[in-house]
């Protein structure tokens, strides 16, 4: 069990229930409470409670366990309104620098809602030991399975620490940590839940064991959190994330959908015993051995069904001792959870890792390479070929299809990557970084061509037409620039690249053409040319020369029928023979001919 990676929270739950791991973890919790009590009694001021403590132990040679607990007085404070305070992500960077990744755009899940809130007590207590955080992470070996656990408020601390680990360890070389909590209160709001939900891997790392008789798991949930449709209002409210293993005297059931978990915790509240500071999960765990819902008879359904998914949901609900004679009644708890679970499954499917389609996209990229070769053979280059096409040939329609498919794919990938919780500055996994870079350099020139074909030069692509997904891809590449330079330093390149490195090169060319036109018009009308126009063209010269010197521009820009060469002809005419610069000498001497020979 310890060497296994889990593709879903339900798989993790099934594995731990059928092993002895939960009992072992709870034993660690009990021992840590005893140690805390002993330490308090040895303190010079025994009336002052220890806020929280943790313990590192080995369940096996390759399995390390970290357990967090809080003192009973701290746990009791969670029953008070003051203990429910949420703090916004915008304040995390200033007050909790070790958790500043939580406030970065990389962690957030949507452009419309760039924030979330998190439980103040949990992050405050964990942030009080920043050095310990790093020390623990350094002890994780490549073959080590790490399980982070905790009880009550300690469970919230364990969840937050697991997020920190996921952000700070290299999960490509180290096993992904697993977080298993007991009776943990909710840790954050709907924004936090959504951010974690966007990552299949991260979401499946969390398993929360909660007895329906323990008041703490639903402490921050109330009926006011849910409207009549079971959806949450816009106000910041606590919301569960991860997989919940709900336990009762009659059985147990697992749920991943946050709406279902919230509804069940609220609906089962009347069955709870009186509030206790520490709910003992030992008897609950003993009951798991004798109440395996998977083995129960389908007669529990009360009616035949041919839908395995529906059957599984009903069995899970009935395992908690909920009786319903009207399963198909829209007003029943079962009916609502069935709807939520179906929506959840569709959402998870839609958020599948897009890398599965990457090979298909590589085929489209290869086909665009053929179009690029076709345009080069016609002496025009693929940018101008696509921009100047008249009518729609079969080749043009194919290129449009390839471009559209690639753009839709990469927009989805960017949205997925933005929502995936990960370390700031590493927003895009390396396996996609180069593919995304090549896509941007190949396809964005086609978007620029389409923009100016449709709008002329009355609009500027860089300020009015560029898609945000290109900006994100470019920024993520820039974030990795140091490692990229060490692997493929542009200054060491001795051959021109096949794709111009700056995917916006042709937009700059179009701007330069516009400036030349304005200078020509000014010369005709008044002879007075704005000095800024000349300065802009000088800057464009420097820009082009920097690309040429760095072998960072494709030789196809020097094809006779390209827009760049047309600009050069116009520029040379308005500058006159008296003007000399490094760029004009390079162009007048036709030094670029050698580059064209290798095209």
PDB file of N, CA and C in Angstrom, residues 498-582:
ATOM      1  N   UNK A 498      14.481  27.691 -37.088  1.00  0.00           N
ATOM      2  CA  UNK A 498      13.449  27.541 -38.123  1.00  0.00           C
ATOM      3  C   UNK A 498      12.218  28.383 -37.814  1.00  0.00           C
ATOM      4  N   UNK A 499      11.982  28.640 -36.520  1.00  0.00           N
ATOM      5  CA  UNK A 499      10.863  29.479 -36.100  1.00  0.00           C
ATOM      6  C   UNK A 499      11.413  30.683 -35.343  1.00  0.00           C
ATOM      7  N   UNK A 500      10.997  31.875 -35.730  1.00  0.00           N
ATOM      8  CA  UNK A 500      11.451  33.076 -35.042  1.00  0.00           C
ATOM      9  C   UNK A 500      11.066  32.999 -33.568  1.00  0.00           C
ATOM     10  N   UNK A 501      12.038  33.263 -32.697  1.00  0.00           N
ATOM     11  CA  UNK A 501      11.805  33.072 -31.268  1.00  0.00           C
ATOM     12  C   UNK A 501      10.725  33.994 -30.730  1.00  0.00           C
ATOM     13  N   UNK A 502      10.707  35.218 -31.176  1.00  0.00           N
ATOM     14  CA  UNK A 502       9.658  36.148 -30.744  1.00  0.00           C
ATOM     15  C   UNK A 502       8.425  35.914 -31.614  1.00  0.00           C
ATOM     16  N   UNK A 503       7.408  35.307 -31.017  1.00  0.00           N
ATOM     17  CA  UNK A 503       6.209  34.971 -31.800  1.00  0.00           C
ATOM     18  C   UNK A 503       5.453  36.213 -32.256  1.00  0.00           C
ATOM     19  N   UNK A 504       5.792  37.390 -31.681  1.00  0.00           N
ATOM     20  CA  UNK A 504       5.136  38.638 -32.082  1.00  0.00           C
ATOM     21  C   UNK A 504       5.968  39.425 -33.100  1.00  0.00           C
ATOM     22  N   UNK A 505       6.974  38.776 -33.683  1.00  0.00           N
ATOM     23  CA  UNK A 505       7.853  39.469 -34.627  1.00  0.00           C
ATOM     24  C   UNK A 505       7.057  40.159 -35.726  1.00  0.00           C
ATOM     25  N   UNK A 506       6.090  39.456 -36.316  1.00  0.00           N
ATOM     26  CA  UNK A 506       5.370  40.033 -37.456  1.00  0.00           C
ATOM     27  C   UNK A 506       4.468  41.184 -37.052  1.00  0.00           C
ATOM     28  N   UNK A 507       4.056  41.203 -35.796  1.00  0.00           N
ATOM     29  CA  UNK A 507       3.293  42.357 -35.309  1.00  0.00           C
ATOM     30  C   UNK A 507       4.193  43.588 -35.269  1.00  0.00           C
ATOM     31  N   UNK A 508       5.439  43.401 -34.879  1.00  0.00           N
ATOM     32  CA  UNK A 508       6.396  44.517 -34.880  1.00  0.00           C
ATOM     33  C   UNK A 508       6.678  44.975 -36.311  1.00  0.00           C
ATOM     34  N   UNK A 509       6.745  44.013 -37.250  1.00  0.00           N
ATOM     35  CA  UNK A 509       6.946  44.373 -38.655  1.00  0.00           C
ATOM     36  C   UNK A 509       5.780  45.221 -39.154  1.00  0.00           C
ATOM     37  N   UNK A 510       4.561  44.796 -38.815  1.00  0.00           N
ATOM     38  CA  UNK A 510       3.378  45.539 -39.255  1.00  0.00           C
ATOM     39  C   UNK A 510       3.386  46.948 -38.669  1.00  0.00           C
ATOM     40  N   UNK A 511       3.813  47.098 -37.433  1.00  0.00           N
ATOM     41  CA  UNK A 511       3.901  48.429 -36.827  1.00  0.00           C
ATOM     42  C   UNK A 511       4.947  49.286 -37.543  1.00  0.00           C
ATOM     43  N   UNK A 512       6.065  48.648 -37.917  1.00  0.00           N
ATOM     44  CA  UNK A 512       7.116  49.381 -38.633  1.00  0.00           C
ATOM     45  C   UNK A 512       6.615  49.834 -40.005  1.00  0.00           C
ATOM     46  N   UNK A 513       5.853  48.985 -40.671  1.00  0.00           N
ATOM     47  CA  UNK A 513       5.267  49.355 -41.965  1.00  0.00           C
ATOM     48  C   UNK A 513       4.327  50.550 -41.796  1.00  0.00           C
ATOM     49  N   UNK A 514       3.530  50.525 -40.741  1.00  0.00           N
ATOM     50  CA  UNK A 514       2.598  51.627 -40.467  1.00  0.00           C
ATOM     51  C   UNK A 514       3.358  52.933 -40.250  1.00  0.00           C
ATOM     52  N   UNK A 515       4.476  52.871 -39.519  1.00  0.00           N
ATOM     53  CA  UNK A 515       5.259  54.077 -39.245  1.00  0.00           C
ATOM     54  C   UNK A 515       5.866  54.622 -40.539  1.00  0.00           C
ATOM     55  N   UNK A 516       6.406  53.710 -41.362  1.00  0.00           N
ATOM     56  CA  UNK A 516       6.953  54.152 -42.652  1.00  0.00           C
ATOM     57  C   UNK A 516       5.880  54.842 -43.491  1.00  0.00           C
ATOM     58  N   UNK A 517       4.695  54.305 -43.491  1.00  0.00           N
ATOM     59  CA  UNK A 517       3.590  54.909 -44.243  1.00  0.00           C
ATOM     60  C   UNK A 517       3.265  56.296 -43.716  1.00  0.00           C
ATOM     61  N   UNK A 518       3.274  56.448 -42.397  1.00  0.00           N
ATOM     62  CA  UNK A 518       2.969  57.764 -41.816  1.00  0.00           C
ATOM     63  C   UNK A 518       4.048  58.778 -42.157  1.00  0.00           C
ATOM     64  N   UNK A 519       5.321  58.319 -42.230  1.00  0.00           N
ATOM     65  CA  UNK A 519       6.415  59.219 -42.602  1.00  0.00           C
ATOM     66  C   UNK A 519       6.274  59.648 -44.060  1.00  0.00           C
ATOM     67  N   UNK A 520       5.949  58.698 -44.932  1.00  0.00           N
ATOM     68  CA  UNK A 520       5.734  59.024 -46.341  1.00  0.00           C
ATOM     69  C   UNK A 520       4.615  60.037 -46.497  1.00  0.00           C
ATOM     70  N   UNK A 521       3.522  59.826 -45.781  1.00  0.00           N
ATOM     71  CA  UNK A 521       2.385  60.757 -45.867  1.00  0.00           C
ATOM     72  C   UNK A 521       2.773  62.137 -45.361  1.00  0.00           C
ATOM     73  N   UNK A 522       3.573  62.170 -44.287  1.00  0.00           N
ATOM     74  CA  UNK A 522       3.995  63.457 -43.730  1.00  0.00           C
ATOM     75  C   UNK A 522       4.917  64.181 -44.699  1.00  0.00           C
ATOM     76  N   UNK A 523       5.800  63.453 -45.351  1.00  0.00           N
ATOM     77  CA  UNK A 523       6.705  64.078 -46.327  1.00  0.00           C
ATOM     78  C   UNK A 523       5.943  64.683 -47.491  1.00  0.00           C
ATOM     79  N   UNK A 524       4.909  63.997 -47.920  1.00  0.00           N
ATOM     80  CA  UNK A 524       4.104  64.479 -49.044  1.00  0.00           C
ATOM     81  C   UNK A 524       3.314  65.707 -48.654  1.00  0.00           C
ATOM     82  N   UNK A 525       2.739  65.692 -47.474  1.00  0.00           N
ATOM     83  CA  UNK A 525       1.829  66.773 -47.086  1.00  0.00           C
ATOM     84  C   UNK A 525       2.550  68.010 -46.579  1.00  0.00           C
ATOM     85  N   UNK A 526       3.532  67.821 -45.690  1.00  0.00           N
ATOM     86  CA  UNK A 526       4.162  68.991 -45.069  1.00  0.00           C
ATOM     87  C   UNK A 526       5.676  68.915 -44.990  1.00  0.00           C
ATOM     88  N   UNK A 527       6.207  67.748 -45.140  1.00  0.00           N
ATOM     89  CA  UNK A 527       7.653  67.594 -45.019  1.00  0.00           C
ATOM     90  C   UNK A 527       8.133  67.515 -43.591  1.00  0.00           C
ATOM     91  N   UNK A 528       7.218  67.648 -42.618  1.00  0.00           N
ATOM     92  CA  UNK A 528       7.577  67.560 -41.200  1.00  0.00           C
ATOM     93  C   UNK A 528       7.278  66.169 -40.664  1.00  0.00           C
ATOM     94  N   UNK A 529       8.308  65.486 -40.239  1.00  0.00           N
ATOM     95  CA  UNK A 529       8.159  64.126 -39.721  1.00  0.00           C
ATOM     96  C   UNK A 529       8.403  64.137 -38.216  1.00  0.00           C
ATOM     97  N   UNK A 530       7.516  63.496 -37.491  1.00  0.00           N
ATOM     98  CA  UNK A 530       7.643  63.390 -36.040  1.00  0.00           C
ATOM     99  C   UNK A 530       8.933  62.655 -35.687  1.00  0.00           C
ATOM    100  N   UNK A 531       9.757  63.250 -34.808  1.00  0.00           N
ATOM    101  CA  UNK A 531      11.031  62.636 -34.411  1.00  0.00           C
ATOM    102  C   UNK A 531      10.812  61.274 -33.753  1.00  0.00           C
ATOM    103  N   UNK A 532       9.685  61.117 -33.070  1.00  0.00           N
ATOM    104  CA  UNK A 532       9.402  59.855 -32.412  1.00  0.00           C
ATOM    105  C   UNK A 532       9.240  58.736 -33.427  1.00  0.00           C
ATOM    106  N   UNK A 533       8.737  59.052 -34.621  1.00  0.00           N
ATOM    107  CA  UNK A 533       8.571  58.037 -35.652  1.00  0.00           C
ATOM    108  C   UNK A 533       9.924  57.488 -36.088  1.00  0.00           C
ATOM    109  N   UNK A 534      10.884  58.430 -36.311  1.00  0.00           N
ATOM    110  CA  UNK A 534      12.229  57.968 -36.664  1.00  0.00           C
ATOM    111  C   UNK A 534      12.845  57.146 -35.532  1.00  0.00           C
ATOM    112  N   UNK A 535      12.649  57.594 -34.304  1.00  0.00           N
ATOM    113  CA  UNK A 535      13.208  56.864 -33.160  1.00  0.00           C
ATOM    114  C   UNK A 535      12.627  55.458 -33.061  1.00  0.00           C
ATOM    115  N   UNK A 536      11.342  55.320 -33.338  1.00  0.00           N
ATOM    116  CA  UNK A 536      10.701  54.002 -33.295  1.00  0.00           C
ATOM    117  C   UNK A 536      11.301  53.068 -34.344  1.00  0.00           C
ATOM    118  N   UNK A 537      11.608  53.608 -35.521  1.00  0.00           N
ATOM    119  CA  UNK A 537      12.210  52.779 -36.566  1.00  0.00           C
ATOM    120  C   UNK A 537      13.645  52.392 -36.218  1.00  0.00           C
ATOM    121  N   UNK A 538      14.367  53.302 -35.563  1.00  0.00           N
ATOM    122  CA  UNK A 538      15.721  52.962 -35.105  1.00  0.00           C
ATOM    123  C   UNK A 538      15.654  51.835 -34.075  1.00  0.00           C
ATOM    124  N   UNK A 539      14.685  51.921 -33.182  1.00  0.00           N
ATOM    125  CA  UNK A 539      14.509  50.852 -32.181  1.00  0.00           C
ATOM    126  C   UNK A 539      14.146  49.531 -32.853  1.00  0.00           C
ATOM    127  N   UNK A 540      13.365  49.605 -33.904  1.00  0.00           N
ATOM    128  CA  UNK A 540      13.020  48.386 -34.642  1.00  0.00           C
ATOM    129  C   UNK A 540      14.268  47.803 -35.309  1.00  0.00           C
ATOM    130  N   UNK A 541      15.148  48.668 -35.826  1.00  0.00           N
ATOM    131  CA  UNK A 541      16.412  48.188 -36.384  1.00  0.00           C
ATOM    132  C   UNK A 541      17.195  47.395 -35.336  1.00  0.00           C
ATOM    133  N   UNK A 542      17.341  47.996 -34.153  1.00  0.00           N
ATOM    134  CA  UNK A 542      18.096  47.335 -33.083  1.00  0.00           C
ATOM    135  C   UNK A 542      17.454  46.001 -32.706  1.00  0.00           C
ATOM    136  N   UNK A 543      16.143  46.000 -32.662  1.00  0.00           N
ATOM    137  CA  UNK A 543      15.403  44.775 -32.325  1.00  0.00           C
ATOM    138  C   UNK A 543      15.701  43.672 -33.337  1.00  0.00           C
ATOM    139  N   UNK A 544      15.637  43.996 -34.641  1.00  0.00           N
ATOM    140  CA  UNK A 544      15.887  42.991 -35.679  1.00  0.00           C
ATOM    141  C   UNK A 544      17.328  42.510 -35.628  1.00  0.00           C
ATOM    142  N   UNK A 545      18.273  43.443 -35.447  1.00  0.00           N
ATOM    143  CA  UNK A 545      19.679  43.056 -35.399  1.00  0.00           C
ATOM    144  C   UNK A 545      19.979  42.156 -34.204  1.00  0.00           C
ATOM    145  N   UNK A 546      19.311  42.394 -33.092  1.00  0.00           N
ATOM    146  CA  UNK A 546      19.533  41.535 -31.917  1.00  0.00           C
ATOM    147  C   UNK A 546      19.068  40.108 -32.207  1.00  0.00           C
ATOM    148  N   UNK A 547      17.976  39.968 -32.953  1.00  0.00           N
ATOM    149  CA  UNK A 547      17.504  38.636 -33.339  1.00  0.00           C
ATOM    150  C   UNK A 547      18.470  37.985 -34.320  1.00  0.00           C
ATOM    151  N   UNK A 548      18.969  38.773 -35.262  1.00  0.00           N
ATOM    152  CA  UNK A 548      19.893  38.230 -36.261  1.00  0.00           C
ATOM    153  C   UNK A 548      21.181  37.764 -35.591  1.00  0.00           C
ATOM    154  N   UNK A 549      21.730  38.583 -34.711  1.00  0.00           N
ATOM    155  CA  UNK A 549      22.978  38.228 -34.035  1.00  0.00           C
ATOM    156  C   UNK A 549      22.804  37.002 -33.150  1.00  0.00           C
ATOM    157  N   UNK A 550      21.649  36.864 -32.588  1.00  0.00           N
ATOM    158  CA  UNK A 550      21.397  35.717 -31.721  1.00  0.00           C
ATOM    159  C   UNK A 550      20.892  34.499 -32.458  1.00  0.00           C
ATOM    160  N   UNK A 551      20.888  34.560 -33.789  1.00  0.00           N
ATOM    161  CA  UNK A 551      20.354  33.464 -34.607  1.00  0.00           C
ATOM    162  C   UNK A 551      18.937  33.100 -34.140  1.00  0.00           C
ATOM    163  N   UNK A 552      18.178  34.140 -33.782  1.00  0.00           N
ATOM    164  CA  UNK A 552      16.852  33.930 -33.199  1.00  0.00           C
ATOM    165  C   UNK A 552      15.720  34.274 -34.146  1.00  0.00           C
ATOM    166  N   UNK A 553      16.053  34.515 -35.423  1.00  0.00           N
ATOM    167  CA  UNK A 553      15.029  34.841 -36.390  1.00  0.00           C
ATOM    168  C   UNK A 553      15.119  33.865 -37.553  1.00  0.00           C
ATOM    169  N   UNK A 554      13.975  33.435 -38.046  1.00  0.00           N
ATOM    170  CA  UNK A 554      13.950  32.493 -39.162  1.00  0.00           C
ATOM    171  C   UNK A 554      14.390  33.191 -40.451  1.00  0.00           C
ATOM    172  N   UNK A 555      15.227  32.542 -41.265  1.00  0.00           N
ATOM    173  CA  UNK A 555      15.667  33.155 -42.535  1.00  0.00           C
ATOM    174  C   UNK A 555      14.525  33.482 -43.480  1.00  0.00           C
ATOM    175  N   UNK A 556      13.342  32.906 -43.275  1.00  0.00           N
ATOM    176  CA  UNK A 556      12.244  33.149 -44.211  1.00  0.00           C
ATOM    177  C   UNK A 556      11.795  34.600 -44.218  1.00  0.00           C
ATOM    178  N   UNK A 557      12.183  35.371 -43.216  1.00  0.00           N
ATOM    179  CA  UNK A 557      11.794  36.785 -43.230  1.00  0.00           C
ATOM    180  C   UNK A 557      12.490  37.516 -44.386  1.00  0.00           C
ATOM    181  N   UNK A 558      13.583  36.924 -44.901  1.00  0.00           N
ATOM    182  CA  UNK A 558      14.337  37.569 -45.984  1.00  0.00           C
ATOM    183  C   UNK A 558      13.887  37.106 -47.370  1.00  0.00           C
ATOM    184  N   UNK A 559      12.846  36.301 -47.436  1.00  0.00           N
ATOM    185  CA  UNK A 559      12.309  35.921 -48.743  1.00  0.00           C
ATOM    186  C   UNK A 559      11.792  37.163 -49.460  1.00  0.00           C
ATOM    187  N   UNK A 560      11.965  37.215 -50.778  1.00  0.00           N
ATOM    188  CA  UNK A 560      11.709  38.437 -51.548  1.00  0.00           C
ATOM    189  C   UNK A 560      10.302  38.981 -51.380  1.00  0.00           C
ATOM    190  N   UNK A 561       9.316  38.098 -51.239  1.00  0.00           N
ATOM    191  CA  UNK A 561       7.918  38.557 -51.199  1.00  0.00           C
ATOM    192  C   UNK A 561       7.381  38.725 -49.775  1.00  0.00           C
ATOM    193  N   UNK A 562       8.260  38.649 -48.798  1.00  0.00           N
ATOM    194  CA  UNK A 562       7.787  38.754 -47.415  1.00  0.00           C
ATOM    195  C   UNK A 562       7.485  40.199 -47.041  1.00  0.00           C
ATOM    196  N   UNK A 563       6.664  40.392 -46.055  1.00  0.00           N
ATOM    197  CA  UNK A 563       6.314  41.735 -45.575  1.00  0.00           C
ATOM    198  C   UNK A 563       7.536  42.459 -45.040  1.00  0.00           C
ATOM    199  N   UNK A 564       8.443  41.700 -44.434  1.00  0.00           N
ATOM    200  CA  UNK A 564       9.646  42.335 -43.892  1.00  0.00           C
ATOM    201  C   UNK A 564      10.479  42.952 -45.008  1.00  0.00           C
ATOM    202  N   UNK A 565      10.677  42.213 -46.104  1.00  0.00           N
ATOM    203  CA  UNK A 565      11.477  42.744 -47.208  1.00  0.00           C
ATOM    204  C   UNK A 565      10.769  43.918 -47.888  1.00  0.00           C
ATOM    205  N   UNK A 566       9.448  43.892 -47.921  1.00  0.00           N
ATOM    206  CA  UNK A 566       8.710  45.031 -48.461  1.00  0.00           C
ATOM    207  C   UNK A 566       8.907  46.256 -47.562  1.00  0.00           C
ATOM    208  N   UNK A 567       8.900  46.031 -46.269  1.00  0.00           N
ATOM    209  CA  UNK A 567       9.167  47.140 -45.343  1.00  0.00           C
ATOM    210  C   UNK A 567      10.572  47.686 -45.582  1.00  0.00           C
ATOM    211  N   UNK A 568      11.541  46.784 -45.761  1.00  0.00           N
ATOM    212  CA  UNK A 568      12.913  47.221 -45.956  1.00  0.00           C
ATOM    213  C   UNK A 568      13.042  48.089 -47.218  1.00  0.00           C
ATOM    214  N   UNK A 569      12.377  47.711 -48.264  1.00  0.00           N
ATOM    215  CA  UNK A 569      12.419  48.513 -49.484  1.00  0.00           C
ATOM    216  C   UNK A 569      11.878  49.919 -49.224  1.00  0.00           C
ATOM    217  N   UNK A 570      10.760  49.989 -48.507  1.00  0.00           N
ATOM    218  CA  UNK A 570      10.175  51.301 -48.189  1.00  0.00           C
ATOM    219  C   UNK A 570      11.090  52.097 -47.256  1.00  0.00           C
ATOM    220  N   UNK A 571      11.638  51.436 -46.291  1.00  0.00           N
ATOM    221  CA  UNK A 571      12.485  52.108 -45.305  1.00  0.00           C
ATOM    222  C   UNK A 571      13.746  52.651 -45.967  1.00  0.00           C
ATOM    223  N   UNK A 572      14.356  51.836 -46.827  1.00  0.00           N
ATOM    224  CA  UNK A 572      15.567  52.264 -47.534  1.00  0.00           C
ATOM    225  C   UNK A 572      15.278  53.498 -48.386  1.00  0.00           C
ATOM    226  N   UNK A 573      14.102  53.534 -48.989  1.00  0.00           N
ATOM    227  CA  UNK A 573      13.743  54.666 -49.850  1.00  0.00           C
ATOM    228  C   UNK A 573      13.577  55.953 -49.061  1.00  0.00           C
ATOM    229  N   UNK A 574      12.922  55.900 -47.911  1.00  0.00           N
ATOM    230  CA  UNK A 574      12.686  57.133 -47.149  1.00  0.00           C
ATOM    231  C   UNK A 574      13.914  57.556 -46.352  1.00  0.00           C
ATOM    232  N   UNK A 575      14.805  56.617 -46.061  1.00  0.00           N
ATOM    233  CA  UNK A 575      16.016  56.972 -45.326  1.00  0.00           C
ATOM    234  C   UNK A 575      17.060  57.608 -46.247  1.00  0.00           C
ATOM    235  N   UNK A 576      17.134  57.090 -47.456  1.00  0.00           N
ATOM    236  CA  UNK A 576      18.138  57.622 -48.377  1.00  0.00           C
ATOM    237  C   UNK A 576      19.495  56.970 -48.193  1.00  0.00           C
ATOM    238  N   UNK A 577      20.382  57.231 -49.143  1.00  0.00           N
ATOM    239  CA  UNK A 577      21.697  56.587 -49.144  1.00  0.00           C
ATOM    240  C   UNK A 577      22.631  57.142 -48.076  1.00  0.00           C
ATOM    241  N   UNK A 578      22.358  58.339 -47.588  1.00  0.00           N
ATOM    242  CA  UNK A 578      23.262  58.966 -46.610  1.00  0.00           C
ATOM    243  C   UNK A 578      23.158  58.341 -45.217  1.00  0.00           C
ATOM    244  N   UNK A 579      22.082  57.679 -44.965  1.00  0.00           N
ATOM    245  CA  UNK A 579      21.889  57.096 -43.627  1.00  0.00           C
ATOM    246  C   UNK A 579      22.588  55.741 -43.544  1.00  0.00           C
ATOM    247  N   UNK A 580      23.440  55.572 -42.550  1.00  0.00           N
ATOM    248  CA  UNK A 580      24.189  54.320 -42.371  1.00  0.00           C
ATOM    249  C   UNK A 580      24.047  53.844 -40.932  1.00  0.00           C
ATOM    250  N   UNK A 581      23.750  52.586 -40.788  1.00  0.00           N
ATOM    251  CA  UNK A 581      23.685  51.960 -39.466  1.00  0.00           C
ATOM    252  C   UNK A 581      24.114  50.506 -39.607  1.00  0.00           C
ATOM    253  N   UNK A 582      24.288  49.852 -38.501  1.00  0.00           N
ATOM    254  CA  UNK A 582      24.674  48.439 -38.544  1.00  0.00           C
ATOM    255  C   UNK A 582      23.644  47.623 -39.316  1.00  0.00           C
TER     256      UNK A 582
END
